[in-house]
CSV table of C-alpha atoms and ligand atoms in Angstrom, one decimal:
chain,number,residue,atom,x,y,z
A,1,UNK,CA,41.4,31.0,-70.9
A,2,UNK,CA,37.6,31.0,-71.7
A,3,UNK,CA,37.4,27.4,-71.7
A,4,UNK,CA,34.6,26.2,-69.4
A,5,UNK,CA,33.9,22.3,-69.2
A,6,UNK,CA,30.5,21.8,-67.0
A,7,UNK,CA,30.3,18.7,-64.9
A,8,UNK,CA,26.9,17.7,-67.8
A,9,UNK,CA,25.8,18.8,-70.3
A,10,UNK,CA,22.6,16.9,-71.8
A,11,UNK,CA,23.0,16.2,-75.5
A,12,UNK,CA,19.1,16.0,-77.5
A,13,UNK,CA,19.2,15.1,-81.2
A,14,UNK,CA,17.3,18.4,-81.6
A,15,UNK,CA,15.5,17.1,-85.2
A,16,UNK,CA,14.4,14.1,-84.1
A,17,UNK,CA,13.0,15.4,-81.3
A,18,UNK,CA,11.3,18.3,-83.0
A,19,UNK,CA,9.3,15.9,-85.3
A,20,UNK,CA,8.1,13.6,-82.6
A,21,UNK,CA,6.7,16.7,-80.5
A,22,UNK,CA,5.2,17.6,-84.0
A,23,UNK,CA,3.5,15.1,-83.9
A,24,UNK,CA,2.1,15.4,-80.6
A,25,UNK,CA,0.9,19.3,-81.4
A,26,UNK,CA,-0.1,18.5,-85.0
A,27,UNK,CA,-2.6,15.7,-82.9
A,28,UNK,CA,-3.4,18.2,-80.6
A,29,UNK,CA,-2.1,15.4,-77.7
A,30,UNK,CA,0.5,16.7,-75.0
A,31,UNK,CA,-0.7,15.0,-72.2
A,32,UNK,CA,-1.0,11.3,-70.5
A,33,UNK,CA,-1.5,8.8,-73.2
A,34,UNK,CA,0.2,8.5,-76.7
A,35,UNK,CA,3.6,9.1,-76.7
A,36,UNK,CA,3.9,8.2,-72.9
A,37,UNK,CA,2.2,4.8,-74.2
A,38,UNK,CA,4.8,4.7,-77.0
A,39,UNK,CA,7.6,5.3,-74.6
A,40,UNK,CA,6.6,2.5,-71.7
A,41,UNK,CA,6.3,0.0,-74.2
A,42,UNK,CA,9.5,0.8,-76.0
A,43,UNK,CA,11.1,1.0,-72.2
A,44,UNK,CA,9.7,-2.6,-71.4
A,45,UNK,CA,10.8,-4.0,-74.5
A,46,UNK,CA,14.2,-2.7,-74.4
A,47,UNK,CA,14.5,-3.7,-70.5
A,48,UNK,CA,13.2,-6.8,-70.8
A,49,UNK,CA,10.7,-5.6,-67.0
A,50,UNK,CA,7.4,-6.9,-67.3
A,51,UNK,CA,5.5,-3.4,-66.0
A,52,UNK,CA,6.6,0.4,-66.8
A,53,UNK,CA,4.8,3.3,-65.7
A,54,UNK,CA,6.1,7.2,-67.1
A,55,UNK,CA,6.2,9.4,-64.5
A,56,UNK,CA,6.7,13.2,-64.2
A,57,UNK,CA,10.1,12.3,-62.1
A,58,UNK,CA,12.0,10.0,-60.5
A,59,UNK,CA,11.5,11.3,-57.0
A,60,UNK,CA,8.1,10.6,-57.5
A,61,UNK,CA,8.8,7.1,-58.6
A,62,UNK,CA,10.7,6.4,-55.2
A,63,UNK,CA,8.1,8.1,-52.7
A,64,UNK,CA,4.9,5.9,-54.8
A,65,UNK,CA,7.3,2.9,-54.6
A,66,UNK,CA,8.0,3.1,-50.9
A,67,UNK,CA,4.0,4.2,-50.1
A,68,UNK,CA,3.0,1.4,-52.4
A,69,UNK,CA,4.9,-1.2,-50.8
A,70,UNK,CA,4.2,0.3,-47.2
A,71,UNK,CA,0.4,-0.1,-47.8
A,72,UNK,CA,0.4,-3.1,-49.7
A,73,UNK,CA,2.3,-5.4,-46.9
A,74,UNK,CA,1.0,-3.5,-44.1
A,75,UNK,CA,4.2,-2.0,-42.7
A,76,UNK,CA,3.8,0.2,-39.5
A,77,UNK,CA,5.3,3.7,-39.6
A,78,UNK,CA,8.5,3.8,-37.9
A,79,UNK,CA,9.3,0.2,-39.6
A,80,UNK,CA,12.8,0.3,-41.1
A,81,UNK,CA,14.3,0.7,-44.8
A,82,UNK,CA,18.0,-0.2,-45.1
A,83,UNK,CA,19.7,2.0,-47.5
A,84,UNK,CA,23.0,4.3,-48.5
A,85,UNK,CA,24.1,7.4,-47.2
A,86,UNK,CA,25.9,8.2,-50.4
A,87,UNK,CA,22.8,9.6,-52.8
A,88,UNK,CA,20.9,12.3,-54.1
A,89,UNK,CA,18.3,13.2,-51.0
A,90,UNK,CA,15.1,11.7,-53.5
A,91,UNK,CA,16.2,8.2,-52.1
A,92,UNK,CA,15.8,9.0,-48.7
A,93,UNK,CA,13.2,11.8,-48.3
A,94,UNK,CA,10.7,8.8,-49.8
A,95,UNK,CA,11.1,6.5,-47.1
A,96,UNK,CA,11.0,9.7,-44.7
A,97,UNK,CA,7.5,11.1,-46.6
A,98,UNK,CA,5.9,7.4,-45.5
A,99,UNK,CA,6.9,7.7,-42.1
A,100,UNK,CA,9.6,5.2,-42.2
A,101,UNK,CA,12.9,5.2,-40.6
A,102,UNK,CA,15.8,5.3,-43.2
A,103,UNK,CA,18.9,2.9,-41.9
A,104,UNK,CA,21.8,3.8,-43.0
A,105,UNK,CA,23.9,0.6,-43.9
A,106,UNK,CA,28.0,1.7,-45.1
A,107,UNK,CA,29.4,1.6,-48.8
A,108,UNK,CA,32.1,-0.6,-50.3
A,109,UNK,CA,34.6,-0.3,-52.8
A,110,UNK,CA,32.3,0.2,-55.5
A,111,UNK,CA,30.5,3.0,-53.3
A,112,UNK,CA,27.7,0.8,-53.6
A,113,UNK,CA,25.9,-1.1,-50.0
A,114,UNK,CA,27.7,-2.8,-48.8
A,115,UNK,CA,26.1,-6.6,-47.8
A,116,UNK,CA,28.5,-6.9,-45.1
A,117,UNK,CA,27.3,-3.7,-42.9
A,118,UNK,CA,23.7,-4.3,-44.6
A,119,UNK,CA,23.7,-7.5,-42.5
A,120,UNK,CA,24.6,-5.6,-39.6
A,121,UNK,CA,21.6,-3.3,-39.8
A,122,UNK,CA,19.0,-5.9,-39.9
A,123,UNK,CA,16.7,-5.3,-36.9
A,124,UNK,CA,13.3,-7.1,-36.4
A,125,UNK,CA,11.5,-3.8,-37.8
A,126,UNK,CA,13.6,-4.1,-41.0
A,127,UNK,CA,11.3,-4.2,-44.0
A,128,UNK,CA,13.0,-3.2,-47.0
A,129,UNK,CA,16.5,-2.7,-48.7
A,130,UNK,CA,16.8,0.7,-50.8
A,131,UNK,CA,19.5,0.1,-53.6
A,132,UNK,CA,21.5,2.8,-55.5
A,133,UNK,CA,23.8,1.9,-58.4
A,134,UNK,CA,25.8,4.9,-57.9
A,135,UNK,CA,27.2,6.3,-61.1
A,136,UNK,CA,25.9,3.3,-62.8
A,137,UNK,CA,28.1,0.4,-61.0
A,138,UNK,CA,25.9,-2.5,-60.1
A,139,UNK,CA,28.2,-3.0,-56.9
A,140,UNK,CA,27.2,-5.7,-54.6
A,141,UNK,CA,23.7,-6.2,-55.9
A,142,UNK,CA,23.6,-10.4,-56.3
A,143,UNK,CA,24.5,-10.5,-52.8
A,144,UNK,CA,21.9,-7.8,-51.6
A,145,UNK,CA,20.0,-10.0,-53.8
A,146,UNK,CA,20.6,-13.0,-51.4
A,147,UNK,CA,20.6,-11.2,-47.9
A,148,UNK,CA,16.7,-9.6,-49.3
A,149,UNK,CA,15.7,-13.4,-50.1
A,150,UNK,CA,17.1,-15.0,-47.0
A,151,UNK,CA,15.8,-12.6,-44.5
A,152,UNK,CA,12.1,-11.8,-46.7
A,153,UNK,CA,13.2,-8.3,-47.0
A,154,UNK,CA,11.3,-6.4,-50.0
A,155,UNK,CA,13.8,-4.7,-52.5
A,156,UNK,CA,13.7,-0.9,-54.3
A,157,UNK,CA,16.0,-0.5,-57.0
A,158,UNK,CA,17.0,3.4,-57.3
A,159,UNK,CA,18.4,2.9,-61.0
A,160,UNK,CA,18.4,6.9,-61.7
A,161,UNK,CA,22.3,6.4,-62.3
A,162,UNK,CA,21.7,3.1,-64.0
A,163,UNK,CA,19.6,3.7,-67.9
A,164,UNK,CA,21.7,1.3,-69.8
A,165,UNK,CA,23.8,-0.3,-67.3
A,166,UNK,CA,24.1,-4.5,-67.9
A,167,UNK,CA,25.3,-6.5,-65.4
A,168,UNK,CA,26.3,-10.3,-67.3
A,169,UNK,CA,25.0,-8.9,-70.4
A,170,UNK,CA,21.5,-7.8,-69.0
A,171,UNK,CA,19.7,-5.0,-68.0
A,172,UNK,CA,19.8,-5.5,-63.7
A,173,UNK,CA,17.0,-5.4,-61.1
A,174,UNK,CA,14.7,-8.1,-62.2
A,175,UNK,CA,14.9,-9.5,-58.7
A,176,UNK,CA,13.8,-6.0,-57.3
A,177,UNK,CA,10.1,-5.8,-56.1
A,178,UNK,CA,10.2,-2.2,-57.4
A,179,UNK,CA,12.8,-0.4,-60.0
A,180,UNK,CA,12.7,3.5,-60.4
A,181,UNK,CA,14.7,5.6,-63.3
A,182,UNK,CA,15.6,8.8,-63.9
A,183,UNK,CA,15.3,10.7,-67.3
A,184,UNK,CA,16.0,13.9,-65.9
A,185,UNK,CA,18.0,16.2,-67.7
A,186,UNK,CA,21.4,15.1,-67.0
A,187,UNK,CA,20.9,11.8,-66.5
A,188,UNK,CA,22.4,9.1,-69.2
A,189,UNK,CA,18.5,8.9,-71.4
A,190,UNK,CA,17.6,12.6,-71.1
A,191,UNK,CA,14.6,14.6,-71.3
A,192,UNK,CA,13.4,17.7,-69.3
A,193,UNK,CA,12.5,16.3,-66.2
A,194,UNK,CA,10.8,12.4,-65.7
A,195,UNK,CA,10.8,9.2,-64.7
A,196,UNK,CA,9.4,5.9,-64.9
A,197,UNK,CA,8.2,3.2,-62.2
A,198,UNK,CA,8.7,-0.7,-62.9
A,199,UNK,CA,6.9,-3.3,-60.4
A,200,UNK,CA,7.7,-6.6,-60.4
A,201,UNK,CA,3.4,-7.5,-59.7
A,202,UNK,CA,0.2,-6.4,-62.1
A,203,UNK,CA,-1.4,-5.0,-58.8
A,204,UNK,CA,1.1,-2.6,-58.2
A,205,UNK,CA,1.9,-1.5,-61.1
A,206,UNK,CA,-2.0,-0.9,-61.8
A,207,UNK,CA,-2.2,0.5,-58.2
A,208,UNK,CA,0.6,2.9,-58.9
A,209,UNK,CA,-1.2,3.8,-62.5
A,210,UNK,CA,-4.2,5.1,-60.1
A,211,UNK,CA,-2.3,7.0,-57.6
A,212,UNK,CA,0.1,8.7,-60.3
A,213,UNK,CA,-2.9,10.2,-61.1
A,214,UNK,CA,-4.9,11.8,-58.2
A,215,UNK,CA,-6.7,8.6,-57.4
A,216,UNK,CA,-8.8,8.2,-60.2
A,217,UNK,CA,-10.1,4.8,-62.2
A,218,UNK,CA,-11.4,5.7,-64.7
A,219,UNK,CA,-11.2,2.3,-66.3
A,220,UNK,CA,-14.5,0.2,-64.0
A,221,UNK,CA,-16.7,2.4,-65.7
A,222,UNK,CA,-15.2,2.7,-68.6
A,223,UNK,CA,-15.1,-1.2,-69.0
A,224,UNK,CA,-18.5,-2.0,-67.6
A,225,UNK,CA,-21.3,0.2,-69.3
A,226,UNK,CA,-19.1,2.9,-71.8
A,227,UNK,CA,-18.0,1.2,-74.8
A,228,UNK,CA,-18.3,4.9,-77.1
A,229,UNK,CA,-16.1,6.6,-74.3
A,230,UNK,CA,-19.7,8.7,-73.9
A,231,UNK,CA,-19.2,8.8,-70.0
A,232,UNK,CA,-15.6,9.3,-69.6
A,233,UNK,CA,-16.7,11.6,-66.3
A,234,UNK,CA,-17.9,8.9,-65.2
A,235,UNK,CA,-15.0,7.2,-63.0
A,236,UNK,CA,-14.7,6.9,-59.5
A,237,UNK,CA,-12.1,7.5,-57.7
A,238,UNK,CA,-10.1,4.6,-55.5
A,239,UNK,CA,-7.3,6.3,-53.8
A,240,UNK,CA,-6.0,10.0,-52.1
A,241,UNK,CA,-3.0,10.2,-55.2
A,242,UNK,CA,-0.8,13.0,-56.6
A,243,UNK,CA,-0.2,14.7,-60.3
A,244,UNK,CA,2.8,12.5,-61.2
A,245,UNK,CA,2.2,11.1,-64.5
A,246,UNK,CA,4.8,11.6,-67.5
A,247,UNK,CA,3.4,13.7,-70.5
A,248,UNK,CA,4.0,13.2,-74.2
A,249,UNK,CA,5.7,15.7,-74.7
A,250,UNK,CA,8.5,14.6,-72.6
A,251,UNK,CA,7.9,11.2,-73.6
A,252,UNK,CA,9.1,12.4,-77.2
A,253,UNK,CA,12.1,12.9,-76.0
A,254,UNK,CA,12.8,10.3,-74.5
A,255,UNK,CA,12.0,8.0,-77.5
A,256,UNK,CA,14.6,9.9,-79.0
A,257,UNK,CA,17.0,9.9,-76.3
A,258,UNK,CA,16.1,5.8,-75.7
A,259,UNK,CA,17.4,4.8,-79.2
A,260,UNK,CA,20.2,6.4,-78.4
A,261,UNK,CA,21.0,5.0,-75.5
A,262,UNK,CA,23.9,2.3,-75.5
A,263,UNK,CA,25.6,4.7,-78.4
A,264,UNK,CA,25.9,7.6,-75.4
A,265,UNK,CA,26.9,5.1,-73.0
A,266,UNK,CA,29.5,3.4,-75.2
A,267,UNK,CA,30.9,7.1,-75.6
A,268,UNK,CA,30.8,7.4,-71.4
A,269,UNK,CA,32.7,4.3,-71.4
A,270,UNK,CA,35.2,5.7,-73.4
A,271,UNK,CA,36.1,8.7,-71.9
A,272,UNK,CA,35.9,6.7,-68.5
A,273,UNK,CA,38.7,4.7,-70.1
A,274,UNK,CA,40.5,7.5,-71.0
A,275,UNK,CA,40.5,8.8,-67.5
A,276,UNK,CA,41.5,5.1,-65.9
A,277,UNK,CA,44.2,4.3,-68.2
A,278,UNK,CA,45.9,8.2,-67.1
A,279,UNK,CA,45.0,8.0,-63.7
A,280,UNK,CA,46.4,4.5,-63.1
A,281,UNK,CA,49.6,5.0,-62.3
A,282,UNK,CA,48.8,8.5,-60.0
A,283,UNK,CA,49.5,7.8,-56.1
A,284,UNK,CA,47.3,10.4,-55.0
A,285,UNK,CA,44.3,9.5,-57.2
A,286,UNK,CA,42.1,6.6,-55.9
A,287,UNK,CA,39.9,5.1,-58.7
A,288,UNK,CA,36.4,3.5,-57.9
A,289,UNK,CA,36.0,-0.1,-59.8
A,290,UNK,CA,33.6,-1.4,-61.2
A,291,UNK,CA,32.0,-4.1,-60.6
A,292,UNK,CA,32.7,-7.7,-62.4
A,293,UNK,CA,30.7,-8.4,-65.0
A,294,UNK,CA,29.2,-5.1,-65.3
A,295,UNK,CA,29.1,-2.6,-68.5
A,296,UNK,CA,28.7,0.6,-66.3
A,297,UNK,CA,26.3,3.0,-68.2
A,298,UNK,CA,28.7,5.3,-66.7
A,299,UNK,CA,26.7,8.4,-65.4
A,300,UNK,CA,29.3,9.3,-63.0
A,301,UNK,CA,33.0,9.2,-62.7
A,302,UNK,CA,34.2,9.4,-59.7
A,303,UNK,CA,38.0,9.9,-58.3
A,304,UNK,CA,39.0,10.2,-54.2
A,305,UNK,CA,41.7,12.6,-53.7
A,306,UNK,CA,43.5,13.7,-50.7
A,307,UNK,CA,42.6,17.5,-51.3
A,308,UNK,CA,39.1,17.5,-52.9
A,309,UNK,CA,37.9,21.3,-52.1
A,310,UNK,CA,41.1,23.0,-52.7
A,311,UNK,CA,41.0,20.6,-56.0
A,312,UNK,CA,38.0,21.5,-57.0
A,313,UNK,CA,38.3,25.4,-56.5
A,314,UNK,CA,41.9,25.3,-58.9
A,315,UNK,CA,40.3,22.8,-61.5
A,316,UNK,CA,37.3,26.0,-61.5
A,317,UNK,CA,39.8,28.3,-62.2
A,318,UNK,CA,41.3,26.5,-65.1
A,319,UNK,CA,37.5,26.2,-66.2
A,320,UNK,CA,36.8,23.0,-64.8
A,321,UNK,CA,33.5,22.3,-63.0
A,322,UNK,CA,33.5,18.7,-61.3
A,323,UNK,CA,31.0,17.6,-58.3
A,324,UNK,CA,30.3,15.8,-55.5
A,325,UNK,CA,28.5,13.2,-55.4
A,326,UNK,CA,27.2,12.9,-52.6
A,327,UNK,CA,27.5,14.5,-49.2
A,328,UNK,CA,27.2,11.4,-46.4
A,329,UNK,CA,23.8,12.2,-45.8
A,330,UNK,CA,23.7,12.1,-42.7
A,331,UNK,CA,25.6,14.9,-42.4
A,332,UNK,CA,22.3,16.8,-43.3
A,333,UNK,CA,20.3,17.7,-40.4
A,334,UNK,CA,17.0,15.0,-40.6
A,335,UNK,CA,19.4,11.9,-40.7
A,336,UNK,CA,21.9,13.0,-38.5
A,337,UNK,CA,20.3,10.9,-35.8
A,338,UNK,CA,22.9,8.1,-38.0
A,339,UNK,CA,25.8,10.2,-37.8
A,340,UNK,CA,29.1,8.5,-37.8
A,341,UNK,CA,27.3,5.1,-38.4
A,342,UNK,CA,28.9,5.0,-42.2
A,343,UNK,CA,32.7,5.6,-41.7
A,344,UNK,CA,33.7,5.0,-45.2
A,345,UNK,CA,31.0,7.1,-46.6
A,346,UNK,CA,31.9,9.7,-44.9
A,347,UNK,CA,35.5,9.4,-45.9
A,348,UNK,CA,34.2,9.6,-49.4
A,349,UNK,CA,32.1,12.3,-48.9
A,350,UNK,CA,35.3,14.2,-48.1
A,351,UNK,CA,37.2,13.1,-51.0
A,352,UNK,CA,35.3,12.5,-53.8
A,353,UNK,CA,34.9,14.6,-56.8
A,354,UNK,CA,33.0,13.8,-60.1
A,355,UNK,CA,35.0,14.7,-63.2
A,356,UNK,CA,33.1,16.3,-66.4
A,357,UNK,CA,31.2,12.7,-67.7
A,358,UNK,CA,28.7,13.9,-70.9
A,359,UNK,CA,28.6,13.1,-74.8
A,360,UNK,CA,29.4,16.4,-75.7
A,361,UNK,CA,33.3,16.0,-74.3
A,362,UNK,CA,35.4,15.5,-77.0
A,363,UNK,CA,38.8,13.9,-76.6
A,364,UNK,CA,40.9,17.4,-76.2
A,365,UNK,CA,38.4,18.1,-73.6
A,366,UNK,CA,39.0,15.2,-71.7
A,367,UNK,CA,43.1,15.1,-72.2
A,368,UNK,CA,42.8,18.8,-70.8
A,369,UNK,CA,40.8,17.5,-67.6
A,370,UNK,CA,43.5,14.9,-66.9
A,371,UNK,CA,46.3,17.4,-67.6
A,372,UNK,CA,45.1,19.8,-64.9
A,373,UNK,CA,44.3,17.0,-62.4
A,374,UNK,CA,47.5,15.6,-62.2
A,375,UNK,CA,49.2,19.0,-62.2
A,376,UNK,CA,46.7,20.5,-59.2
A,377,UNK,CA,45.8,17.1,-57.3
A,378,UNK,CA,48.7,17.5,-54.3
A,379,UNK,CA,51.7,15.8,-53.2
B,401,PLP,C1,18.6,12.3,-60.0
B,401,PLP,C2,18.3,11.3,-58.9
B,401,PLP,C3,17.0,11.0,-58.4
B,401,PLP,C4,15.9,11.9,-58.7
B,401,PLP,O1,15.6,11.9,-60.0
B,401,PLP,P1,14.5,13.0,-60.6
B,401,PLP,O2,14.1,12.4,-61.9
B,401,PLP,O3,15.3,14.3,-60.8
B,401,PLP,O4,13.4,13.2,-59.7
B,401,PLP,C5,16.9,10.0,-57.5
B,401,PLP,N1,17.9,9.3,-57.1
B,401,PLP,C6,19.2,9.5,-57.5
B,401,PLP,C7,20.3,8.6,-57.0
B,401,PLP,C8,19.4,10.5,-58.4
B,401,PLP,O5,20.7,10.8,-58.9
């Protein structure tokens, strides 16, 4: 059998890409500006969030939006973020990078924080709660929500899983001081690799506009005495920032990719479907719900079986390629000061595997994938 079904596979509209990057060459514009202009307003618009910023990545987004909130409210290093164990290491490493001390609060059902343990973790140095919609689920998020309000906790949305996702019918997070996306290239709007950075506030997003790009404002001068644009060199610069701003060249992709959206997602939902309805009735498959009253833009789909690795290693040799998402991370060496704080994490982390979730499936594909589970996953 020479059959191989990858875990993702992005799927570009290669056409209508080509002819917006055309457009950018034919302008002679790659860079910061135009399309990335195009693409925040577009992204606003069709999130209904009041401030968008492109970025190069989403890890990006995450370490400006924990540095921007530590600086802005003062926070002292070694102040506390609560957040999952169960997520790529981007979430974590930012609230590491600004000298913050990541606590790790348990998951639930939907593999999501739990509010229950969340509550738990409050100490006195607890500033902030770091939110991932794992796989696209919205979990417990009204109720982290509540416990943020009633305690004055700030809130970071990690939506990387979550382009598309509606919870009641909406796009989720406007309760979040800061929401961060992912449009790398296996995530649900693809492009090459970027991201974009939604604040709640006009200072920080303007603050995070400065620092996404090594500091600089150029718009004082620019405002006060250049009305020609004769002394762009002119600017001054405000803050110690990074190279982190999105291109247009990427940004033409993600227009493309954007308009697309809820079409790819409606097709995620469907194969998710197809997996629930055959798994349902499968003792030794554990399916992960989702949450009431959200449409999942189904990034992930997970299943907990009781012999993941030697599951994983036959599905591979029938041409299968699932993962794991994620390792507890506290398992990895810089949070293991937490280990054995997250029980059911960790049990997921041993018995989770992501089945093959992308547009390009087709329906053989995904009768094939449930086929070989049931016959491999064990007694
Ligand atoms: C992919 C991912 C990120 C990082 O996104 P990039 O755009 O690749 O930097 C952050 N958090 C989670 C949960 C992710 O899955």
């Amino acid at each position: 059998m020479d059959r191989k079904i990858q875990l993702f596979a992005p799927y570009f509209r290669t056409d209508e890409c080509l002819a917006q990057i055309k457009e950018c060459l034919d302008k002679g514009w790659t860079g910061l500006g135009f399309k990335t202009v195009e693409f925040e307003e577009k992204w606003k618009e069709y999130t209904g969030l009041p401030f968008a910023h492109y970025l190069n990545s989403s890890t990006m987004g995450l370490n400006l939006a924990v540095e921007i909130l530590k600086e802005e409210n003062g926070w002292a290093d070694d102040d506390e973020i609560i957040t999952t164990p169960l997520t790529f290491i981007s979430t974590n490493h930012a609230i590491l990078l600004s000298k913050l001390k990541p606590m790790f609060a348990d998951v639930d059902k939907y593999l999501c924080l739990d509010p229950v343990d969340v509550l738990r973790k409050i100490t006195p140095k607890t500033r902030a709660i770091m939110f991932v919609g794992l796989g696209g689920n919205t979990g417990q998020w009204p109720e982290i929500v509540k416990i943020a309000r009633e305690h004055n906790l700030k809130l970071i949305l990690d939506a990387a899983h979550m382009a598309g996702t509606r919870l009641n019918g909406k796009i989720p997070g406007t309760e979040a001081d800061v929401i961060v996306y992912s449009f790398q290239a296996v995530k649900n709007c693809p492009t090459g690799d970027s991201g974009m950075i939604c604040f709640k506030d006009a200072k920080s997003d303007e603050i995070v506009r400065k620092k996404a790009w090594l500091g600089i404002n150029k718009d004082t001068y620019a405002r006060s005495v250049s009305k020609d644009g004769a002394y762009k060199w002119m600017y001054d610069v405000e803050y110690v920032g990074y190279k982190a701003h999105g291109n247009s060249v990427m940004a033409s992709l993600a227009l493309v990719s954007l308009k697309y959206l809820d079409v790819d997602n409606e097709y995620r939902r469907k194969v998710a479907k197809m997996y629930d309805d055959a798994f349902a009735d499968c003792p030794n498959i554990e399916l992960i719900p989702i949450a009431p009253d959200c449409e999942s833009s189904r990034h992930l789909y997970q299943i907990l079986v009781p012999n993941r690795d030697e599951l994983i290693l036959k599905l591979n040799a029938a041409g299968i390629y699932p993962g794991v998402h994620y390792r507890d991370n506290t398992e990895y060496r810089m949070y293991e000061y937490a280990r054995g704080t997250c029980p059911y994490a960790k049990y997921v982390s041993d018995h989770t595997l992501s089945l093959p979730m992308h547009v390009r499936l087709t329906e053989e594909d995904v009768k094939y994938i449930i086929d070989t589970v049931k016959k491999y996953v064990s007694e």
